[in-house]
Amino acid sequence: MNDAAPLLEVEDLVKHFPVKGRGLLQRATQAVQAVDGVSFSVRRGETFSIVGESGCGKSTTARLVTRLLAPTSGTVRLDGKDISTLPERQLRPLRRDVQMIFQDPYSSLNPRHTVGKIVGAPFRLQDVEPEGGRKRAVQELLSLVGLSPEHYNRYPHEFSGGQRQRIGIARTLALKPKLIVADEPVSALDVSIQAQVVNLLEDLQDELGLTYVMIAHDLSVVRHVSDRVAVMYLGKIVEVADRDDLYEHPRHPYTAAMLSAVPVPDTRRRTERERIRLQGDVPSPIDPPPGCRFHTRCWKATEVCRTEEPPLVQIGPAPGHLAACHHPEEK
Amino acid sequence: MSLMTPTSPEASRHTGPYLQVEDLRVHFETDDGTVKSVDGLSFAVEKGKTLGIVGESGSGKSVTSMAVMGLHTSKNARISGSIKVDGQELVGAPIDVVRRLRGQKMAMIFQDPLSAMHPYYTVGNQIVEAYRIHNDVSKKAARAHAIDMLDRVGIPSPRDRVDAYPHQFSGGMRQRAMIAMALSCDPSLLIADEPTTALDVTVQAQILDLIRDLQREFHSAVVIITHDLGVVAELADDIVVMYAGRKAEHGSAEQLFGEPQHPYAWGLLGSMPRFDRPPTERLLPIKGTPPSLINVPEGCAFNPRCEFSSRVPGERCVTDRPEALDAGGGHRVACHLPTAQRRQIWADEIAPRLA
Amino acid sequence: MILYIIRRLLAAVGLVVVLSMITFAIFYLMPRLAGASPETLATRYVGRSSTGATVEQRAESLGFYDPVPVQYWNWLKGVLFGTDVSTGADTVRCPAPCLGYSFKTQDPVLPEILDRLPVSFSLAIGAAVIWLVLGVSIGVLSALKRGSFFDRAAMTLALAGVSLPIFWTGLLALSIFSYQLGWTPPGGSYTPFSESPLDWAFALLLPWVTLALLFSAQYARLTRAGMLETMSEDYIRTARAKGLPERTVVAKHGLRGALTPIVTIFGLDFGLLIGSAVLTESVFGLPGLGALAVDSTRNNDLPMVLGVVLLVAVFVAVANLVVDLLYAVIDPRVRTR
């Protein structure tokens, strides 16, 4: 396999959830356009983050990439192999290569299973016998994520939120996956614990050469962990770029507005910072605005924005900096 | 003074801080032992000022706000110390007296506006209800007032939206409606418990702006409770940092962000990825986890997680509980390290690390 | 909203049709499968002493030789449009809705059922009022005073109430209040409401209370659980933060939220009770539908049983419909998506 080729390639991914119609028969005439034509690729060993506000489709994208959901259309290629149309029973090998970390460390662990059973579950499900036996493998995993091997026989309720998230991470690492998709991995944790888990994820990446797709809404955390970042709005990627390009020279007005809205722990910044305040709310994904989906809230919108959908194209000098905007920011 | 007649902010007879909390203790008896959620907390807020209370889960920040509002209904809750609102003592006051102050002199907004509003009543109905408990007005007048309030918190076409149900509002609109409800009786004290945590970042910015604007307009005392140092930096004049039910540090926002002195505050700052600075390689987390409130460590509650306790001579961090003492200019710090040494550590070791 | 009602209405009609099919299958198809011939079925209409020819003629005229689906269709036509039934010598018009003729008395089924309906309805409605008031108020008090002596006592009694069989409590009540103390009329007395409301209520008092006791227990537990859940909701905290008096918080905000599951169960219970208060009716000697169903089953009076079952099905469907509509009244999220 070619190491230079991207590990994950997503092309024109679409997921529509039909909604009940209002008529007598409630036929599904409308659909929530949760993800509507999303393309990106993730290189080996990098952290690719998808940010956006609730309802933008970032979590749906994560579930499509891991095939917890089947896409309406489009392709997802892992290591060059199209996994988007695989039927349910052929997904077992995929479950080894792609693992998911969930947001809530309280509900994602079975309270009636011991830590050993939880972390060892992937071995059982995939019928893998690691060298030295499963118990030893699990204990090694536990120490890898900073837990004690003695925790093997304990139950999840005996652990704090941060420790539970570590248990969840140990489970995802059991089968040495190629890709880990983390959906808001630290947002349920306290600040001081968040930092511990963020550091752990970074250490594991260095040590094991992991590739992450990170879904998050906290722009500060995303900036800290990511190599590249995509911004989603109403089911579409509006901007994607290297981390520093995106944060220092946002091209899409939505990205700029979002970045300017992040509160910063520094009182001096109260007056210095230039703030862009968006008006109104995100429109319904059932009936997204025509043209550019952001035009209803955009202060730069003109006639063309209302009629023509801007393509996601290279903007500015930085390679790989794409934005979908008729009037990109110039800075 | 009749509590049932609305008082304008100017009419209050009391001078000094509008809210004064002294040596507040909120303990809960449980089967496993006494949970000391708040254990000797003092602070004051004047009208027109904003106090931020910052802490992680279990630090006692929300328990404090509920105590001020008199909302601890559990029989197992033991509350002692003093809470004075507009000069009136609330601890030990008859339930009905505190109840009449709620909504009228002090109001509260909550984290999740979807679950905090009753799903079966219209938004207008819920505002009208809040207004009419404390004001003897007709339904029609109350409705007009509700529409006016919705308008003031920036809800478009309030005349139509007043009859909508909470589920028909977006998250941001719901929080605006919640604020309209809280402010309907023109309270002089507003407590906001994680008001933007459930909201998206662009909506959060709108709501923070709104709270700021309304405070200027109503000249009220605001207490904002949050885990997000960024949010308090946006709004607060003074900040209390809580740890395990006690005050770790208390000072003006400038003091706290300019020269924080408690090792826990340093730890929090190091744990946060900084949006306003160049990205760093690693975050600097606080080791360990917050203590159980049944079994708070002896001495300084933070000592098992503190990097600097070894620099305090003897075993004081493990044996003596530090009081929040004035370190100059009203900046209070509960730490056994001498002030000069803390300043030194901040300047030489912490500040460069964070930059 | 109107679409919602129409949708629910169609669903209710569908439910009744399906139920009638199942009942029909049970009562007409099952005997066939068990080996009964059309002649044996027809015997019941003409009496055992008749000749084979009369029996065959009767079976023919009742359509027993037709395949069961055709018979169902004919029966359905009878229900919808009425039908002509020949009783051998002459032909009688049985107007819609025609539920057939009793095997036993040769009388049409419907008038007999309609005759019994007021009794069952009276029994159900009185009991329902008592159990709702009793059950819900005990449940609310229990929830508000959780862990108190009242709560424990009420819940222990509720458990006992659920487990005590009605023929025991009923007979006990009868022997004490009617036969020993003579406060209430003896079993078997029933006066229609239209004749004397006072006598009506007086005669039904014991059955009401006995039946209500059973249901109150269940409703108290249900209400308590619902109240405990809603009283810990965020919106209750908001209501208190507004400065509402605790009474208003409980009644306006708490109870309203806890009402939904109670309404659901109540609709089903009430609908079912119309035709199934068998034990209460037998113990107190009330000529209701439940008693009719039991008697008819004992007599192999298939058309009568079918009629009762169908009527109960209609009641359950109607109760369900009412519940669905009540949902929309209680919860605006159902009304306004």
CSV table of C-alpha atoms in Angstrom, one decimal, chain B residues 66 69 71 73 75 99 102-104 106-108 110-112 115-121 125-127 129-130 133-134 165 167-168 178 181, chain C residues 144-146 233-246 248 251-254 256-258 260 330-337:
chain,number,residue,atom,x,y,z
B,66,MET,CA,-29.3,27.5,44.6
B,69,MET,CA,-32.3,31.5,45.7
B,71,LEU,CA,-34.0,26.4,46.2
B,73,THR,CA,-35.7,21.8,49.1
B,75,LYS,CA,-34.6,17.8,54.0
B,99,ARG,CA,-40.3,32.6,48.1
B,102,ARG,CA,-37.6,34.8,44.3
B,103,GLY,CA,-38.5,36.1,40.9
B,104,GLN,CA,-39.0,39.6,42.2
B,106,MET,CA,-33.6,37.9,42.6
B,107,ALA,CA,-34.0,35.8,39.5
B,108,MET,CA,-32.2,33.0,37.9
B,110,PHE,CA,-30.4,28.1,33.8
B,111,GLN,CA,-28.1,26.1,31.6
B,112,ASP,CA,-30.5,24.2,29.4
B,115,SER,CA,-35.6,21.5,29.9
B,116,ALA,CA,-35.9,24.6,32.1
B,117,MET,CA,-39.1,25.7,30.5
B,118,HIS,CA,-42.3,23.8,30.9
B,119,PRO,CA,-43.0,22.0,27.5
B,120,TYR,CA,-46.8,22.3,28.0
B,121,TYR,CA,-47.2,26.0,28.4
B,125,ASN,CA,-47.9,32.1,29.5
B,126,GLN,CA,-44.8,31.3,31.5
B,127,ILE,CA,-43.6,34.9,31.4
B,129,GLU,CA,-47.1,33.6,35.3
B,130,ALA,CA,-43.8,34.9,36.6
B,133,ILE,CA,-47.2,36.3,41.0
B,134,HIS,CA,-45.4,39.5,42.2
B,165,TYR,CA,-44.3,26.8,22.8
B,167,HIS,CA,-40.1,23.5,21.5
B,168,GLN,CA,-40.9,25.9,18.6
B,178,MET,CA,-35.7,32.5,29.7
B,181,MET,CA,-38.9,35.6,32.1
C,144,LEU,CA,-44.4,14.8,47.8
C,145,LYS,CA,-43.8,13.2,51.1
C,146,ARG,CA,-41.5,10.5,49.8
C,233,GLU,CA,-37.4,18.1,36.2
C,234,ASP,CA,-35.6,21.4,35.5
C,235,TYR,CA,-38.8,23.2,34.8
C,236,ILE,CA,-40.0,22.6,38.3
C,237,ARG,CA,-36.8,24.3,39.6
C,238,THR,CA,-37.7,27.2,37.2
C,239,ALA,CA,-41.2,27.4,38.5
C,240,ARG,CA,-39.8,27.6,42.1
C,241,ALA,CA,-37.3,30.2,41.0
C,242,LYS,CA,-40.1,32.4,39.8
C,243,GLY,CA,-41.4,32.5,43.3
C,244,LEU,CA,-44.5,30.4,42.7
C,245,PRO,CA,-46.1,29.0,45.8
C,246,GLU,CA,-45.4,25.3,46.2
C,248,THR,CA,-49.0,26.0,42.2
C,251,ALA,CA,-50.6,21.3,40.7
C,252,LYS,CA,-49.8,23.4,37.6
C,253,HIS,CA,-46.3,22.4,36.7
C,254,GLY,CA,-45.8,19.0,38.3
C,256,ARG,CA,-49.6,18.4,34.4
C,257,GLY,CA,-46.3,16.8,33.4
C,258,ALA,CA,-47.1,13.5,35.2
C,260,THR,CA,-49.6,11.8,30.3
C,330,ILE,CA,-52.1,17.9,27.1
C,331,ASP,CA,-48.9,18.1,25.1
C,332,PRO,CA,-48.6,20.9,22.6
C,333,ARG,CA,-45.6,19.1,21.1
C,334,VAL,CA,-48.0,16.5,19.6
C,335,ARG,CA,-50.2,19.3,18.2
C,336,THR,CA,-47.6,21.5,16.8
C,337,ARG,CA,-44.7,19.8,15.3
